[in-house]
């Protein structure tokens, strides 16, 4: 049984693991929210039974929903407990996000072994709550070990979806109707889009479209239909064609969500990272971005400094020095994280 959701970063790791388990003849079920992005993404697997449970969001800011949500979480725990008692999974894999908390507690109450995955350097709130209930915690970054109980921690490295390895440049160009005459710039504001990045990209478009063909993954309801240019393609979210769009891209501008940046590293895409600010998050993306910068994989532009000019000038730096970033990325030793996690799950399975 898998859980995780709220944003795609809490689902795509599960999507990398699920085909391997299905291929080995396991029955796979998913516990997520009743209407979150995980439901939509997991529906692409015909053979995975999806169960929705009530969820509350763990917010860091004042909101009247903070009063109601603890009750939803308790309700979610009861629903998850009952479902898990009925379905009797042998093991639970949790990728975090707020939906995972009731599921982890429900599994623990049923004595189901739990393996958690943390893809950021510093563990998120949902995972921090869940860790005491878990048998093991897999990490993407080696440094995360500092924040976790030693006996439970397994540094496995980044988990990359298999399909991302099979992108095709020509298919990507055909999809966007781009030519081979100009380099391609991919902009991805995390799985939910990023308004500030969208605004600056559009303000800099006159300059950028002179030099690049631009594909912009801008987030739900954030397409600006007043801009019509064959050099600028906007999509809310791309699922199936993402491998081809990545294959076709020369450089990337992105938020610094852990899964995205390791995908770019795996595919050797020089990147300009604009991490979520401390006001909007616990600051995990800033730490992720700094770690990549220290390895020479990217440049970092803080949102406080972001405007059309700084965006355009930083993109120029990335493009001009692209071979240096690629050289540095070639030094990165890729671990077979998928196999390590599968082996661990097998080992703890009841
Ligand atoms: C706002 C928020 O809470 N962000 C967190 C969230 O980010 P977020 O959900 O954006 O997660 P990531 O950047 O880690 O992963 C996004 C995933 O969505 C995929 N993708 C994205 C856009 C698209 O059009 N198509 C597509 O398939 C990417 O390839 C990637 O696999 O989880 C990350 C991993 O815990 C954290 O580091 C982030 O801080």
CSV table of C-alpha atoms and ligand atoms in Angstrom, one decimal:
chain,number,residue,atom,x,y,z
A,1,UNK,CA,0.0,0.0,0.0
A,2,UNK,CA,1.2,3.5,-0.9
A,3,UNK,CA,0.3,6.9,0.4
A,4,UNK,CA,1.5,10.5,-0.3
A,5,UNK,CA,0.0,13.6,-1.9
A,6,UNK,CA,-1.0,17.2,-1.8
A,7,UNK,CA,1.5,18.1,-4.6
A,8,UNK,CA,3.0,16.0,-7.3
A,9,UNK,CA,6.4,15.9,-5.5
A,10,UNK,CA,4.6,13.6,-3.0
A,11,UNK,CA,3.3,11.3,-5.7
A,12,UNK,CA,5.9,10.9,-8.4
A,13,UNK,CA,8.3,8.8,-6.3
A,14,UNK,CA,5.4,6.4,-5.7
A,15,UNK,CA,4.8,6.4,-9.5
A,16,UNK,CA,8.4,5.3,-10.0
A,17,UNK,CA,8.0,2.4,-7.6
A,18,UNK,CA,4.5,1.1,-8.4
A,19,UNK,CA,5.3,-0.4,-11.9
A,20,UNK,CA,8.1,-2.4,-10.4
A,21,UNK,CA,5.9,-3.9,-7.7
A,22,UNK,CA,3.1,-4.6,-10.2
A,23,UNK,CA,5.6,-6.2,-12.5
A,24,UNK,CA,6.6,-8.6,-9.8
A,25,UNK,CA,3.0,-9.6,-9.2
A,26,UNK,CA,2.3,-7.6,-6.0
A,27,UNK,CA,-1.2,-6.3,-5.5
A,28,UNK,CA,-0.9,-2.5,-5.1
A,29,UNK,CA,-3.3,-0.2,-3.4
A,30,UNK,CA,-3.2,3.6,-2.8
A,31,UNK,CA,-4.6,5.6,0.1
A,32,UNK,CA,-4.8,9.3,-0.8
A,33,UNK,CA,-7.1,12.3,-0.4
A,34,UNK,CA,-10.6,12.2,-1.9
A,35,UNK,CA,-9.9,14.9,-4.5
A,36,UNK,CA,-6.1,15.7,-4.5
A,37,UNK,CA,-3.6,15.6,-7.4
A,38,UNK,CA,-2.6,12.0,-6.2
A,39,UNK,CA,-6.0,10.7,-7.2
A,40,UNK,CA,-5.6,12.0,-10.8
A,41,UNK,CA,-2.0,10.9,-11.1
A,42,UNK,CA,-2.6,7.4,-9.7
A,43,UNK,CA,-5.6,6.9,-12.0
A,44,UNK,CA,-3.1,6.4,-14.8
A,45,UNK,CA,-2.4,2.9,-13.3
A,46,UNK,CA,-5.3,0.6,-14.3
A,47,UNK,CA,-4.3,-2.0,-11.7
A,48,UNK,CA,-4.0,0.1,-8.6
A,49,UNK,CA,-7.0,0.2,-6.3
A,50,UNK,CA,-7.4,3.8,-5.0
A,51,UNK,CA,-9.1,4.6,-1.6
A,52,UNK,CA,-9.9,8.2,-0.6
A,53,UNK,CA,-9.7,9.3,3.0
A,54,UNK,CA,-10.5,12.6,4.8
A,55,UNK,CA,-7.4,14.8,5.2
A,56,UNK,CA,-6.6,18.1,6.9
A,57,UNK,CA,-3.8,20.4,5.9
A,58,UNK,CA,-0.9,21.1,8.3
A,59,UNK,CA,-0.5,24.8,7.8
A,60,UNK,CA,2.2,27.1,9.2
A,61,UNK,CA,-0.1,30.2,9.0
A,62,UNK,CA,-3.3,31.4,10.6
A,63,UNK,CA,-6.5,30.2,8.9
A,64,UNK,CA,-9.9,29.5,10.2
A,65,UNK,CA,-9.6,26.0,8.7
A,66,UNK,CA,-6.9,25.2,11.3
A,67,UNK,CA,-9.8,24.8,13.7
A,68,UNK,CA,-11.7,22.2,11.6
A,69,UNK,CA,-8.8,20.4,10.1
A,70,UNK,CA,-7.6,18.5,13.3
A,71,UNK,CA,-11.1,16.9,13.3
A,72,UNK,CA,-10.7,15.9,9.7
A,73,UNK,CA,-7.3,14.3,10.5
A,74,UNK,CA,-8.9,12.3,13.4
A,75,UNK,CA,-11.6,11.2,10.9
A,76,UNK,CA,-8.9,10.3,8.4
A,77,UNK,CA,-7.1,8.2,11.0
A,78,UNK,CA,-10.3,6.3,11.7
A,79,UNK,CA,-11.1,5.8,8.0
A,80,UNK,CA,-7.5,4.7,7.3
A,81,UNK,CA,-7.5,2.4,10.3
A,82,UNK,CA,-10.7,0.6,9.1
A,83,UNK,CA,-9.5,0.4,5.5
A,84,UNK,CA,-6.1,-1.0,6.4
A,85,UNK,CA,-7.7,-3.5,8.8
A,86,UNK,CA,-9.9,-4.7,6.0
A,87,UNK,CA,-7.3,-4.7,3.1
A,88,UNK,CA,-4.5,-6.1,5.3
A,89,UNK,CA,-1.5,-4.7,3.4
A,90,UNK,CA,1.9,-6.4,4.1
A,91,UNK,CA,3.7,-3.1,4.1
A,92,UNK,CA,3.0,0.7,3.7
A,93,UNK,CA,5.3,3.1,1.7
A,94,UNK,CA,4.7,6.7,2.5
A,95,UNK,CA,6.0,9.6,0.4
A,96,UNK,CA,4.7,12.3,2.8
A,97,UNK,CA,2.5,15.3,2.3
A,98,UNK,CA,-0.3,16.0,4.7
A,99,UNK,CA,-2.5,13.2,3.5
A,100,UNK,CA,0.0,10.6,4.6
A,101,UNK,CA,-0.2,11.4,8.4
A,102,UNK,CA,-3.6,9.7,9.1
A,103,UNK,CA,-2.6,6.8,6.8
A,104,UNK,CA,0.7,6.2,8.7
A,105,UNK,CA,-1.1,6.3,12.0
A,106,UNK,CA,-3.8,3.9,10.7
A,107,UNK,CA,-1.1,1.5,9.5
A,108,UNK,CA,0.8,1.7,12.8
A,109,UNK,CA,-2.4,0.9,14.8
A,110,UNK,CA,-2.8,-2.2,12.5
A,111,UNK,CA,0.9,-3.2,13.1
A,112,UNK,CA,1.7,-2.8,9.4
A,113,UNK,CA,5.4,-2.1,8.8
A,114,UNK,CA,5.9,1.5,7.5
A,115,UNK,CA,8.7,2.8,5.3
A,116,UNK,CA,8.8,6.6,4.7
A,117,UNK,CA,10.6,8.5,2.0
A,118,UNK,CA,12.0,12.0,2.5
A,119,UNK,CA,13.3,13.8,-0.6
A,120,UNK,CA,14.3,17.1,0.9
A,121,UNK,CA,17.5,17.8,2.9
A,122,UNK,CA,15.4,18.7,6.0
A,123,UNK,CA,12.3,16.5,6.8
A,124,UNK,CA,8.9,18.0,6.2
A,125,UNK,CA,6.3,18.4,8.9
A,126,UNK,CA,4.1,15.4,7.8
A,127,UNK,CA,7.2,13.2,7.8
A,128,UNK,CA,8.4,14.5,11.2
A,129,UNK,CA,5.1,13.5,12.7
A,130,UNK,CA,5.2,10.1,11.0
A,131,UNK,CA,8.8,9.1,11.7
A,132,UNK,CA,8.2,7.7,15.3
A,133,UNK,CA,5.6,5.3,13.7
A,134,UNK,CA,8.0,4.1,10.9
A,135,UNK,CA,10.2,1.1,10.6
A,136,UNK,CA,12.6,3.0,8.3
A,137,UNK,CA,13.1,6.3,6.6
A,138,UNK,CA,14.7,6.5,3.1
A,139,UNK,CA,16.5,9.7,2.2
A,140,UNK,CA,17.5,11.3,-1.1
A,141,UNK,CA,20.2,13.5,0.4
A,142,UNK,CA,23.0,12.0,2.5
A,143,UNK,CA,22.9,15.1,4.8
A,144,UNK,CA,19.3,14.3,5.9
A,145,UNK,CA,20.8,11.7,8.2
A,146,UNK,CA,21.6,14.5,10.6
A,147,UNK,CA,17.9,15.1,11.3
A,148,UNK,CA,16.8,11.5,11.7
A,149,UNK,CA,17.2,8.7,14.2
A,150,UNK,CA,20.3,6.8,13.0
A,151,UNK,CA,18.9,3.3,13.5
A,152,UNK,CA,16.0,4.0,11.1
A,153,UNK,CA,17.7,5.9,8.4
A,154,UNK,CA,18.6,4.6,4.9
A,155,UNK,CA,20.4,6.9,2.5
A,156,UNK,CA,19.2,5.6,-0.9
A,157,UNK,CA,19.6,8.6,-3.2
A,158,UNK,CA,17.1,10.1,-5.7
A,159,UNK,CA,14.4,7.9,-7.2
A,160,UNK,CA,13.9,8.7,-10.9
A,161,UNK,CA,10.8,7.6,-12.8
A,162,UNK,CA,11.8,5.1,-15.5
A,163,UNK,CA,9.8,6.9,-18.3
A,164,UNK,CA,11.9,10.1,-17.8
A,165,UNK,CA,14.9,8.1,-19.2
A,166,UNK,CA,13.2,7.6,-22.5
A,167,UNK,CA,12.4,11.1,-23.7
A,168,UNK,CA,12.8,11.9,-27.4
A,169,UNK,CA,13.9,15.3,-28.7
A,170,UNK,CA,12.0,15.2,-32.0
A,171,UNK,CA,8.7,14.2,-30.2
A,172,UNK,CA,9.2,17.1,-27.8
A,173,UNK,CA,9.7,19.5,-30.7
A,174,UNK,CA,6.8,18.2,-32.6
A,175,UNK,CA,4.6,18.5,-29.5
A,176,UNK,CA,5.5,22.2,-29.0
A,177,UNK,CA,5.9,22.9,-32.8
A,178,UNK,CA,9.4,24.1,-32.2
A,179,UNK,CA,12.3,24.0,-34.7
A,180,UNK,CA,15.9,23.1,-34.2
A,181,UNK,CA,17.0,26.7,-35.0
A,182,UNK,CA,16.9,28.0,-31.4
A,183,UNK,CA,17.8,26.6,-28.0
A,184,UNK,CA,14.9,25.5,-25.8
A,185,UNK,CA,14.3,27.0,-22.3
A,186,UNK,CA,12.0,25.0,-20.0
A,187,UNK,CA,10.3,26.8,-17.1
A,188,UNK,CA,8.8,24.7,-14.3
A,189,UNK,CA,7.4,26.4,-11.2
A,190,UNK,CA,7.1,23.1,-9.2
A,191,UNK,CA,4.1,20.9,-9.7
A,192,UNK,CA,1.7,23.6,-8.7
A,193,UNK,CA,3.2,26.5,-10.7
A,194,UNK,CA,4.7,29.6,-9.2
A,195,UNK,CA,3.0,33.0,-9.7
A,196,UNK,CA,6.1,35.1,-9.1
A,197,UNK,CA,8.1,33.1,-11.6
A,198,UNK,CA,5.2,33.2,-14.1
A,199,UNK,CA,5.0,37.0,-13.8
A,200,UNK,CA,8.7,37.6,-14.3
A,201,UNK,CA,8.9,35.2,-17.2
A,202,UNK,CA,6.1,37.0,-19.0
A,203,UNK,CA,7.6,40.4,-18.3
A,204,UNK,CA,11.0,39.2,-19.8
A,205,UNK,CA,9.3,37.4,-22.7
A,206,UNK,CA,10.3,40.0,-25.3
A,207,UNK,CA,13.9,39.5,-24.5
A,208,UNK,CA,13.8,35.7,-23.9
A,209,UNK,CA,11.9,34.9,-27.1
A,210,UNK,CA,14.6,36.6,-29.2
A,211,UNK,CA,17.1,34.0,-28.0
A,212,UNK,CA,15.1,30.9,-27.0
A,213,UNK,CA,12.0,28.8,-27.7
A,214,UNK,CA,10.2,28.7,-24.4
A,215,UNK,CA,8.1,25.9,-22.9
A,216,UNK,CA,6.4,27.1,-19.7
A,217,UNK,CA,4.7,24.7,-17.2
A,218,UNK,CA,2.8,27.4,-15.3
A,219,UNK,CA,0.4,25.6,-13.0
A,220,UNK,CA,-3.4,25.2,-12.7
A,221,UNK,CA,-5.4,28.2,-14.0
A,222,UNK,CA,-2.3,30.2,-14.7
A,223,UNK,CA,-2.2,30.2,-18.5
A,224,UNK,CA,-2.1,33.7,-19.9
A,225,UNK,CA,-4.1,33.4,-23.1
A,226,UNK,CA,-3.4,37.0,-24.1
A,227,UNK,CA,0.1,35.8,-25.1
A,228,UNK,CA,0.1,34.0,-28.5
A,229,UNK,CA,3.6,33.2,-29.9
A,230,UNK,CA,5.0,30.2,-31.7
A,231,UNK,CA,8.1,30.6,-29.5
A,232,UNK,CA,6.2,30.4,-26.2
A,233,UNK,CA,4.2,27.4,-25.3
A,234,UNK,CA,2.2,27.3,-22.0
A,235,UNK,CA,0.8,24.3,-20.2
A,236,UNK,CA,-0.8,24.0,-16.8
A,237,UNK,CA,0.8,20.6,-16.1
A,238,UNK,CA,2.3,18.0,-18.4
A,239,UNK,CA,2.3,14.3,-17.5
A,240,UNK,CA,2.8,11.9,-20.4
A,241,UNK,CA,4.9,14.2,-22.6
A,242,UNK,CA,7.2,15.4,-19.8
A,243,UNK,CA,10.1,13.1,-20.8
A,244,UNK,CA,10.1,14.5,-24.3
A,245,UNK,CA,9.9,18.1,-23.2
A,246,UNK,CA,12.9,17.5,-20.9
A,247,UNK,CA,14.9,15.7,-23.6
A,248,UNK,CA,14.3,18.7,-25.9
A,249,UNK,CA,15.3,21.4,-23.3
A,250,UNK,CA,18.8,22.9,-23.3
A,251,UNK,CA,18.4,24.7,-19.9
A,252,UNK,CA,15.8,24.8,-17.2
A,253,UNK,CA,14.4,27.5,-14.8
A,254,UNK,CA,12.7,25.9,-11.8
A,255,UNK,CA,11.6,26.0,-8.2
A,256,UNK,CA,13.9,23.8,-6.1
A,257,UNK,CA,11.5,20.9,-5.2
A,258,UNK,CA,13.7,17.9,-4.5
A,259,UNK,CA,12.2,15.5,-7.1
A,260,UNK,CA,12.4,18.0,-10.0
A,261,UNK,CA,16.0,19.1,-9.4
A,262,UNK,CA,17.2,15.5,-9.2
A,263,UNK,CA,15.4,14.7,-12.4
A,264,UNK,CA,17.2,17.7,-14.1
A,265,UNK,CA,20.5,16.4,-12.6
A,266,UNK,CA,19.9,12.9,-13.9
A,267,UNK,CA,19.2,14.3,-17.4
A,268,UNK,CA,22.1,16.8,-17.1
A,269,UNK,CA,20.1,19.9,-17.6
A,270,UNK,CA,21.8,23.1,-16.4
A,271,UNK,CA,19.4,24.9,-14.1
A,272,UNK,CA,18.6,28.2,-12.6
A,273,UNK,CA,16.8,27.5,-9.3
A,274,UNK,CA,14.4,30.0,-7.7
A,275,UNK,CA,13.5,28.3,-4.3
A,276,UNK,CA,10.3,28.9,-2.4
A,277,UNK,CA,10.8,31.6,0.2
A,278,UNK,CA,10.9,31.1,4.0
A,279,UNK,CA,7.6,33.0,4.2
A,280,UNK,CA,5.9,30.4,2.0
A,281,UNK,CA,7.6,27.2,3.4
A,282,UNK,CA,9.9,25.8,6.0
A,283,UNK,CA,12.8,26.9,3.7
A,284,UNK,CA,13.5,23.3,2.4
A,285,UNK,CA,13.9,24.5,-1.2
A,286,UNK,CA,16.5,27.0,-0.2
A,287,UNK,CA,18.6,24.3,1.4
A,288,UNK,CA,18.1,22.0,-1.6
A,289,UNK,CA,19.2,24.8,-4.0
A,290,UNK,CA,22.2,25.7,-1.9
A,291,UNK,CA,23.3,22.1,-1.9
A,292,UNK,CA,23.1,21.9,-5.7
A,293,UNK,CA,24.9,25.3,-6.0
A,294,UNK,CA,27.7,24.0,-3.8
A,295,UNK,CA,28.1,21.0,-6.2
A,296,UNK,CA,28.2,23.4,-9.2
A,297,UNK,CA,25.0,22.1,-10.8
A,298,UNK,CA,23.1,25.4,-10.9
A,299,UNK,CA,22.8,29.0,-10.1
A,300,UNK,CA,20.3,30.2,-7.5
A,301,UNK,CA,18.2,33.4,-7.8
A,302,UNK,CA,16.3,34.2,-4.6
A,303,UNK,CA,12.7,35.3,-5.1
A,304,UNK,CA,13.4,38.6,-3.3
A,305,UNK,CA,15.7,39.5,-6.2
A,306,UNK,CA,13.5,38.1,-8.9
A,307,UNK,CA,12.4,40.4,-11.7
A,308,UNK,CA,12.5,40.5,-15.5
A,309,UNK,CA,16.1,41.8,-15.6
A,310,UNK,CA,17.6,39.4,-13.0
A,311,UNK,CA,15.8,36.5,-14.5
A,312,UNK,CA,17.0,37.3,-18.1
A,313,UNK,CA,20.6,37.9,-16.9
A,314,UNK,CA,20.8,34.7,-14.8
A,315,UNK,CA,19.4,32.7,-17.7
A,316,UNK,CA,22.2,34.1,-19.9
A,317,UNK,CA,24.8,32.9,-17.3
A,318,UNK,CA,23.3,29.4,-17.3
A,319,UNK,CA,23.2,29.2,-21.1
A,320,UNK,CA,26.7,30.6,-21.6
A,321,UNK,CA,28.3,28.3,-19.0
A,322,UNK,CA,26.1,25.3,-19.7
A,323,UNK,CA,29.1,23.0,-20.5
A,324,UNK,CA,30.6,23.7,-17.0
A,325,UNK,CA,27.4,22.7,-15.2
A,326,UNK,CA,27.1,19.6,-17.4
A,327,UNK,CA,30.7,18.7,-16.6
A,328,UNK,CA,30.0,19.0,-12.9
A,329,UNK,CA,26.8,17.0,-13.2
A,330,UNK,CA,28.8,14.2,-14.9
A,331,UNK,CA,30.8,13.8,-11.7
A,332,UNK,CA,27.6,12.9,-9.7
A,333,UNK,CA,27.4,9.3,-8.8
A,334,UNK,CA,23.9,8.0,-9.4
A,335,UNK,CA,22.8,5.3,-7.0
A,336,UNK,CA,20.2,2.7,-7.8
A,337,UNK,CA,17.7,4.1,-5.3
A,338,UNK,CA,14.8,2.2,-6.8
A,339,UNK,CA,16.4,-1.2,-6.1
A,340,UNK,CA,17.5,-0.2,-2.6
A,341,UNK,CA,14.0,0.9,-1.7
A,342,UNK,CA,12.4,-2.3,-3.2
A,343,UNK,CA,14.9,-4.4,-1.3
A,344,UNK,CA,14.2,-2.6,2.0
A,345,UNK,CA,10.4,-2.9,1.5
A,346,UNK,CA,10.8,-6.7,0.9
A,347,UNK,CA,12.9,-7.0,4.0
A,348,UNK,CA,10.4,-5.4,6.3
A,349,UNK,CA,7.3,-6.9,4.7
A,350,UNK,CA,5.2,-9.0,7.1
B,1,LIG,C1,4.9,23.9,-2.5
B,1,LIG,C2,5.5,22.7,-1.9
B,1,LIG,O1,5.1,22.2,-0.9
B,1,LIG,N1,6.6,22.2,-2.5
B,1,LIG,C3,7.2,21.0,-2.1
B,1,LIG,C4,6.8,19.9,-3.0
B,1,LIG,O2,7.1,20.4,-4.3
B,1,LIG,P1,6.5,19.8,-5.7
B,1,LIG,O3,5.3,19.0,-5.5
B,1,LIG,O4,6.6,20.9,-6.7
B,1,LIG,O5,7.6,18.7,-5.9
B,1,LIG,P2,8.9,18.4,-6.7
B,1,LIG,O6,9.5,19.6,-7.4
B,1,LIG,O7,9.8,17.7,-5.7
B,1,LIG,O8,8.3,17.4,-7.7
B,1,LIG,C5,7.4,17.8,-8.7
B,1,LIG,C6,7.2,16.5,-9.6
B,1,LIG,O9,6.2,16.9,-10.5
B,1,LIG,C7,6.6,16.6,-11.8
B,1,LIG,N2,5.9,17.5,-12.7
B,1,LIG,C8,5.9,18.8,-12.5
B,1,LIG,C9,5.3,19.7,-13.4
B,1,LIG,C10,4.6,19.1,-14.5
B,1,LIG,O10,4.0,19.8,-15.4
B,1,LIG,N3,4.7,17.8,-14.7
B,1,LIG,C11,5.3,16.9,-13.8
B,1,LIG,O11,5.3,15.7,-14.0
B,1,LIG,C12,8.1,16.7,-11.8
B,1,LIG,O12,8.7,16.1,-12.8
B,1,LIG,C13,8.4,16.2,-10.4
B,1,LIG,O13,8.5,14.8,-10.4
B,1,LIG,O14,7.5,18.6,-2.7
B,1,LIG,C14,8.9,18.7,-2.7
B,1,LIG,C15,9.4,17.3,-2.4
B,1,LIG,O15,9.0,17.0,-1.1
B,1,LIG,C16,9.4,19.8,-1.8
B,1,LIG,O16,10.8,19.9,-2.1
B,1,LIG,C17,8.8,21.1,-2.2
B,1,LIG,O17,9.2,22.1,-1.3
